[in-house]
Amino acid sequence: MLLLVFTADGALAHAIAEGDKGYIQEISGVNLIAFAYLGAKHMATGYDHILFLLGVIFFLYRMKHVALYVTLFAIGHSTTMLLGVLFNVGINSYLIDAIIGLSVVYKALDNLGAYQRWFGFQPNTKVATLVFGLFHGFGLSTKIIEYDISPDGLLPNLLAFNVGVEMGQMLALGAILIVMGYWRRTASFFKHAYFANAAMLCAGFVLIGMQLTGYAIS
């Protein structure tokens, strides 16, 4: 608990860096390349987003299945990110990031087969990916709203930011798939898959604890 209290201020470590924050607050007009870069950087360094993506593709072997789930996730977070900023719909940063941490917990439990053992049925993984994608998008929109960027050129800049987010997501996903491809060829994959998802589960709970602690002391 003490660790959570002292690290709560860093719980949003995947937010846009202070230098980037100052930059986007100072500029105005259409800046497509700058916002695309910021979007790619944010997603590529967003550990909670990457953990969720790892959980989603962990047991997906065919590229068409990977593409389907990643597309559902992209539709979800793109929709709420754009609408959230345009209509100024923000959610408390700590609470929305706690829900994003919950998405990691949910997917880890899904990969561990917990729902079938506990409740005797398998939730629709496609719907869950889309719904949690919506929450991930609100996480992005909430941070953008907090930075109070210029309304001049807002829509083109948001679209560029979203393109950057998708680019960062594809870069992170490509790295994950390369590592997973090699790992799956080893005899230890199924042996260690349980441990990997248990570790992901623990990481999700840590993220939730950090965010809720931050909310409580903020």
C-alpha atoms as a printed R data frame, in Angstrom:
    type eleno elety resid chain resno       x       y       z
1   ATOM     1    CA   MET     A     1   0.000   0.000   0.000
2   ATOM     2    CA   LEU     A     2   2.860   2.382   0.767
3   ATOM     3    CA   LEU     A     3   4.345   1.629  -2.634
4   ATOM     4    CA   LEU     A     4   1.031   2.504  -4.287
5   ATOM     5    CA   VAL     A     5   0.799   5.792  -2.393
6   ATOM     6    CA   PHE     A     6   4.311   6.890  -3.302
7   ATOM     7    CA   THR     A     7   3.950   5.866  -6.944
8   ATOM     8    CA   ALA     A     8   0.426   7.181  -7.458
9   ATOM     9    CA   ASP     A     9   1.672  10.446  -8.949
10  ATOM    10    CA   GLY     A    10   3.496   8.390 -11.569
11  ATOM    11    CA   ALA     A    11   0.473   6.238 -12.271
12  ATOM    12    CA   LEU     A    12  -0.195   8.216 -15.411
13  ATOM    13    CA   ALA     A    13   3.352   7.690 -16.649
14  ATOM    14    CA   HIS     A    14   2.045   6.744 -20.093
15  ATOM    15    CA   ALA     A    15   0.403  10.184 -20.470
16  ATOM    16    CA   ILE     A    16   1.861  12.670 -22.943
17  ATOM    17    CA   ALA     A    17   5.253  13.856 -21.684
18  ATOM    18    CA   GLU     A    18   5.494  17.306 -20.107
19  ATOM    19    CA   GLY     A    19   7.631  18.610 -22.976
20  ATOM    20    CA   ASP     A    20   5.118  17.392 -25.541
21  ATOM    21    CA   LYS     A    21   2.281  18.761 -23.403
22  ATOM    22    CA   GLY     A    22   3.812  22.229 -23.430
23  ATOM    23    CA   TYR     A    23   4.371  22.005 -27.182
24  ATOM    24    CA   ILE     A    24   0.788  21.108 -28.099
25  ATOM    25    CA   GLN     A    25  -0.552  23.810 -25.787
26  ATOM    26    CA   GLU     A    26   1.538  26.471 -27.512
27  ATOM    27    CA   ILE     A    27   0.901  25.624 -31.165
28  ATOM    28    CA   SER     A    28  -2.246  26.429 -33.134
29  ATOM    29    CA   GLY     A    29  -3.524  25.643 -36.597
30  ATOM    30    CA   VAL     A    30  -3.145  22.398 -38.522
31  ATOM    31    CA   ASN     A    31  -0.019  20.443 -37.470
32  ATOM    32    CA   LEU     A    32  -0.579  16.961 -38.895
33  ATOM    33    CA   ILE     A    33   2.938  15.554 -38.606
34  ATOM    34    CA   ALA     A    34   3.404  16.778 -35.038
35  ATOM    35    CA   PHE     A    35   0.124  15.296 -33.836
36  ATOM    36    CA   ALA     A    36   0.670  12.034 -35.723
37  ATOM    37    CA   TYR     A    37   4.060  11.712 -34.014
38  ATOM    38    CA   LEU     A    38   2.544  12.432 -30.593
39  ATOM    39    CA   GLY     A    39  -0.186   9.836 -31.183
40  ATOM    40    CA   ALA     A    40   2.315   7.179 -32.245
41  ATOM    41    CA   LYS     A    41   4.586   7.960 -29.305
42  ATOM    42    CA   HIS     A    42   1.713   7.818 -26.836
43  ATOM    43    CA   MET     A    43   0.438   4.431 -27.994
44  ATOM    44    CA   ALA     A    44   3.881   2.856 -28.403
45  ATOM    45    CA   THR     A    45   4.778   3.797 -24.814
46  ATOM    46    CA   GLY     A    46   1.331   3.154 -23.313
47  ATOM    47    CA   TYR     A    47   2.010   0.064 -21.225
48  ATOM    48    CA   ASP     A    48  -1.650  -0.501 -20.319
49  ATOM    49    CA   HIS     A    49  -2.758  -0.395 -23.962
50  ATOM    50    CA   ILE     A    50   0.074  -2.741 -24.943
51  ATOM    51    CA   LEU     A    51  -0.737  -5.174 -22.118
52  ATOM    52    CA   PHE     A    52  -4.343  -5.355 -23.278
53  ATOM    53    CA   LEU     A    53  -3.252  -5.919 -26.894
54  ATOM    54    CA   LEU     A    54  -0.883  -8.659 -25.727
55  ATOM    55    CA   GLY     A    55  -3.771 -10.351 -23.950
56  ATOM    56    CA   VAL     A    56  -6.011 -10.043 -26.994
57  ATOM    57    CA   ILE     A    57  -3.590 -11.670 -29.444
58  ATOM    58    CA   PHE     A    58  -1.987 -14.107 -26.997
59  ATOM    59    CA   PHE     A    59  -3.779 -17.182 -28.353
60  ATOM    60    CA   LEU     A    60  -4.528 -15.877 -31.869
61  ATOM    61    CA   TYR     A    61  -2.527 -17.718 -34.527
62  ATOM    62    CA   ARG     A    62  -4.084 -16.617 -37.829
63  ATOM    63    CA   MET     A    63  -3.386 -13.124 -39.109
64  ATOM    64    CA   LYS     A    64  -7.016 -12.653 -40.163
65  ATOM    65    CA   HIS     A    65  -8.086 -13.219 -36.546
66  ATOM    66    CA   VAL     A    66  -5.421 -10.813 -35.277
67  ATOM    67    CA   ALA     A    67  -6.568  -8.233 -37.845
68  ATOM    68    CA   LEU     A    68 -10.220  -8.661 -36.816
69  ATOM    69    CA   TYR     A    69  -9.614  -8.120 -33.102
70  ATOM    70    CA   VAL     A    70  -7.167  -5.256 -33.621
71  ATOM    71    CA   THR     A    71  -9.697  -3.596 -35.957
72  ATOM    72    CA   LEU     A    72 -12.450  -3.906 -33.341
73  ATOM    73    CA   PHE     A    73 -10.139  -2.387 -30.732
74  ATOM    74    CA   ALA     A    74  -9.166   0.425 -33.133
75  ATOM    75    CA   ILE     A    75 -12.810   1.199 -33.977
76  ATOM    76    CA   GLY     A    76 -13.601   1.390 -30.278
77  ATOM    77    CA   HIS     A    77 -10.808   3.679 -29.159
78  ATOM    78    CA   SER     A    78 -10.926   5.852 -32.293
79  ATOM    79    CA   THR     A    79 -14.655   6.508 -31.859
80  ATOM    80    CA   THR     A    80 -14.559   7.584 -28.227
81  ATOM    81    CA   MET     A    81 -11.302   9.488 -28.575
82  ATOM    82    CA   LEU     A    82 -12.642  11.674 -31.386
83  ATOM    83    CA   LEU     A    83 -16.163  12.132 -29.994
84  ATOM    84    CA   GLY     A    84 -14.874  12.640 -26.451
85  ATOM    85    CA   VAL     A    85 -12.632  15.545 -27.467
86  ATOM    86    CA   LEU     A    86 -15.048  17.111 -29.970
87  ATOM    87    CA   PHE     A    87 -17.948  17.063 -27.478
88  ATOM    88    CA   ASN     A    88 -15.715  17.706 -24.446
89  ATOM    89    CA   VAL     A    89 -16.721  14.476 -22.708
90  ATOM    90    CA   GLY     A    90 -14.023  13.805 -20.147
91  ATOM    91    CA   ILE     A    91 -13.835  11.225 -17.390
92  ATOM    92    CA   ASN     A    92 -11.624  11.462 -14.323
93  ATOM    93    CA   SER     A    93  -8.164  10.320 -15.463
94  ATOM    94    CA   TYR     A    94  -7.637   8.025 -12.492
95  ATOM    95    CA   LEU     A    95 -11.007   6.313 -12.869
96  ATOM    96    CA   ILE     A    96 -10.794   5.759 -16.621
97  ATOM    97    CA   ASP     A    97  -7.252   4.409 -16.282
98  ATOM    98    CA   ALA     A    98  -8.482   2.084 -13.532
99  ATOM    99    CA   ILE     A    99 -11.051   0.736 -16.017
100 ATOM   100    CA   ILE     A   100  -8.259   0.287 -18.568
101 ATOM   101    CA   GLY     A   101  -6.364  -1.683 -15.921
102 ATOM   102    CA   LEU     A   102  -9.549  -3.715 -15.430
103 ATOM   103    CA   SER     A   103  -9.514  -4.526 -19.150
104 ATOM   104    CA   VAL     A   104  -6.089  -6.125 -18.676
105 ATOM   105    CA   VAL     A   105  -7.427  -8.157 -15.742
106 ATOM   106    CA   TYR     A   106 -10.483  -9.214 -17.760
107 ATOM   107    CA   LYS     A   107  -8.417 -10.411 -20.724
108 ATOM   108    CA   ALA     A   108  -5.890 -12.253 -18.569
109 ATOM   109    CA   LEU     A   109  -8.728 -14.121 -16.817
110 ATOM   110    CA   ASP     A   110 -10.267 -14.872 -20.205
111 ATOM   111    CA   ASN     A   111  -6.978 -16.343 -21.433
112 ATOM   112    CA   LEU     A   112  -6.760 -18.435 -18.271
113 ATOM   113    CA   GLY     A   113 -10.212 -19.890 -18.950
114 ATOM   114    CA   ALA     A   114 -11.553 -18.516 -15.667
115 ATOM   115    CA   TYR     A   115 -15.023 -17.610 -16.923
116 ATOM   116    CA   GLN     A   116 -15.720 -21.084 -18.228
117 ATOM   117    CA   ARG     A   117 -14.626 -22.638 -14.930
118 ATOM   118    CA   TRP     A   118 -16.417 -20.125 -12.721
119 ATOM   119    CA   PHE     A   119 -19.613 -19.441 -14.665
120 ATOM   120    CA   GLY     A   120 -19.791 -22.243 -17.229
121 ATOM   121    CA   PHE     A   121 -19.839 -19.993 -20.307
122 ATOM   122    CA   GLN     A   122 -17.473 -18.023 -22.496
123 ATOM   123    CA   PRO     A   123 -18.163 -14.276 -22.880
124 ATOM   124    CA   ASN     A   124 -18.113 -12.910 -26.418
125 ATOM   125    CA   THR     A   125 -14.478 -11.918 -26.881
126 ATOM   126    CA   LYS     A   126 -15.198  -9.718 -29.914
127 ATOM   127    CA   VAL     A   127 -17.778  -7.640 -28.047
128 ATOM   128    CA   ALA     A   128 -15.460  -7.359 -25.030
129 ATOM   129    CA   THR     A   129 -12.588  -6.141 -27.234
130 ATOM   130    CA   LEU     A   130 -14.806  -3.486 -28.821
131 ATOM   131    CA   VAL     A   131 -16.267  -2.327 -25.486
132 ATOM   132    CA   PHE     A   132 -12.893  -2.069 -23.782
133 ATOM   133    CA   GLY     A   133 -11.621  -0.284 -26.886
134 ATOM   134    CA   LEU     A   134 -14.261   2.375 -26.192
135 ATOM   135    CA   PHE     A   135 -12.895   2.832 -22.670
136 ATOM   136    CA   HIS     A   136  -9.305   3.003 -23.939
137 ATOM   137    CA   GLY     A   137 -10.454   5.770 -26.299
138 ATOM   138    CA   PHE     A   138 -11.980   7.708 -23.412
139 ATOM   139    CA   GLY     A   139  -8.616   7.399 -21.692
140 ATOM   140    CA   LEU     A   140  -6.998   9.102 -24.686
141 ATOM   141    CA   SER     A   141  -9.688  11.793 -25.009
142 ATOM   142    CA   THR     A   142  -9.558  12.607 -21.300
143 ATOM   143    CA   LYS     A   143  -5.827  13.309 -21.487
144 ATOM   144    CA   ILE     A   144  -6.193  15.422 -24.638
145 ATOM   145    CA   ILE     A   145  -8.975  17.485 -23.028
146 ATOM   146    CA   GLU     A   146  -6.778  18.107 -19.969
147 ATOM   147    CA   TYR     A   147  -4.112  19.677 -22.204
148 ATOM   148    CA   ASP     A   148  -6.589  22.290 -23.499
149 ATOM   149    CA   ILE     A   149  -5.205  22.372 -27.035
150 ATOM   150    CA   SER     A   150  -6.125  25.127 -29.476
151 ATOM   151    CA   PRO     A   151  -9.516  24.772 -31.228
152 ATOM   152    CA   ASP     A   152  -7.873  26.101 -34.398
153 ATOM   153    CA   GLY     A   153  -7.359  23.064 -36.609
154 ATOM   154    CA   LEU     A   154  -8.691  20.765 -33.885
155 ATOM   155    CA   LEU     A   155 -10.417  18.168 -36.083
156 ATOM   156    CA   PRO     A   156  -7.519  17.651 -38.558
157 ATOM   157    CA   ASN     A   157  -5.078  17.495 -35.652
158 ATOM   158    CA   LEU     A   158  -7.236  14.935 -33.845
159 ATOM   159    CA   LEU     A   159  -7.464  12.806 -36.983
160 ATOM   160    CA   ALA     A   160  -3.680  13.009 -37.359
161 ATOM   161    CA   PHE     A   161  -3.263  12.068 -33.684
162 ATOM   162    CA   ASN     A   162  -5.548   9.080 -34.246
163 ATOM   163    CA   VAL     A   163  -3.552   8.005 -37.304
164 ATOM   164    CA   GLY     A   164  -0.434   8.244 -35.158
165 ATOM   165    CA   VAL     A   165  -2.091   6.135 -32.465
166 ATOM   166    CA   GLU     A   166  -2.843   3.452 -35.048
167 ATOM   167    CA   MET     A   167   0.755   3.604 -36.309
168 ATOM   168    CA   GLY     A   168   2.093   3.242 -32.778
169 ATOM   169    CA   GLN     A   169  -0.310   0.385 -32.170
170 ATOM   170    CA   MET     A   170   0.865  -1.416 -35.297
171 ATOM   171    CA   LEU     A   171   4.516  -0.945 -34.325
172 ATOM   172    CA   ALA     A   172   3.872  -2.343 -30.848
173 ATOM   173    CA   LEU     A   173   1.749  -5.148 -32.259
174 ATOM   174    CA   GLY     A   174   4.406  -6.038 -34.826
175 ATOM   175    CA   ALA     A   175   7.047  -6.339 -32.119
176 ATOM   176    CA   ILE     A   176   4.696  -8.478 -29.993
177 ATOM   177    CA   LEU     A   177   3.872 -10.781 -32.905
178 ATOM   178    CA   ILE     A   178   7.553 -11.283 -33.751
179 ATOM   179    CA   VAL     A   179   8.375 -12.255 -30.175
180 ATOM   180    CA   MET     A   180   5.243 -14.415 -29.875
181 ATOM   181    CA   GLY     A   181   6.056 -16.121 -33.191
182 ATOM   182    CA   TYR     A   182   9.428 -17.286 -31.907
183 ATOM   183    CA   TRP     A   183   8.050 -18.188 -28.482
184 ATOM   184    CA   ARG     A   184   5.216 -20.276 -29.905
185 ATOM   185    CA   ARG     A   185   7.732 -22.457 -31.763
186 ATOM   186    CA   THR     A   186   9.330 -23.513 -28.504
187 ATOM   187    CA   ALA     A   187   8.179 -26.468 -26.421
188 ATOM   188    CA   SER     A   188   7.869 -24.190 -23.398
189 ATOM   189    CA   PHE     A   189   5.087 -21.980 -24.799
190 ATOM   190    CA   PHE     A   190   2.059 -23.815 -23.391
191 ATOM   191    CA   LYS     A   191   4.055 -24.666 -20.305
192 ATOM   192    CA   HIS     A   192   4.668 -20.996 -19.520
193 ATOM   193    CA   ALA     A   193   1.493 -19.479 -21.015
194 ATOM   194    CA   TYR     A   194  -0.331 -19.845 -17.699
195 ATOM   195    CA   PHE     A   195   2.447 -18.036 -15.837
196 ATOM   196    CA   ALA     A   196   2.548 -15.252 -18.457
197 ATOM   197    CA   ASN     A   197  -1.174 -14.581 -18.174
198 ATOM   198    CA   ALA     A   198  -1.017 -14.802 -14.370
199 ATOM   199    CA   ALA     A   199   1.709 -12.149 -14.480
200 ATOM   200    CA   MET     A   200  -0.496 -10.056 -16.788
201 ATOM   201    CA   LEU     A   201  -3.345 -10.474 -14.297
202 ATOM   202    CA   CYS     A   202  -1.156  -9.209 -11.467
203 ATOM   203    CA   ALA     A   203   0.006  -6.257 -13.582
204 ATOM   204    CA   GLY     A   204  -3.628  -5.346 -14.256
205 ATOM   205    CA   PHE     A   205  -4.446  -5.376 -10.552
206 ATOM   206    CA   VAL     A   206  -1.377  -3.221  -9.843
207 ATOM   207    CA   LEU     A   207  -2.545  -0.701 -12.457
208 ATOM   208    CA   ILE     A   208  -6.023  -0.612 -10.900
209 ATOM   209    CA   GLY     A   209  -4.544  -0.181  -7.418
210 ATOM   210    CA   MET     A   210  -2.255   2.644  -8.529
211 ATOM   211    CA   GLN     A   211  -5.070   4.534 -10.215
212 ATOM   212    CA   LEU     A   212  -7.585   4.107  -7.378
213 ATOM   213    CA   THR     A   213  -4.930   5.126  -4.856
214 ATOM   214    CA   GLY     A   214  -4.163   8.181  -6.958
215 ATOM   215    CA   TYR     A   215  -7.868   9.013  -7.102
216 ATOM   216    CA   ALA     A   216  -8.214   8.644  -3.333
217 ATOM   217    CA   ILE     A   217  -5.305  10.944  -2.486
218 ATOM   218    CA   SER     A   218  -5.777  13.486  -5.283
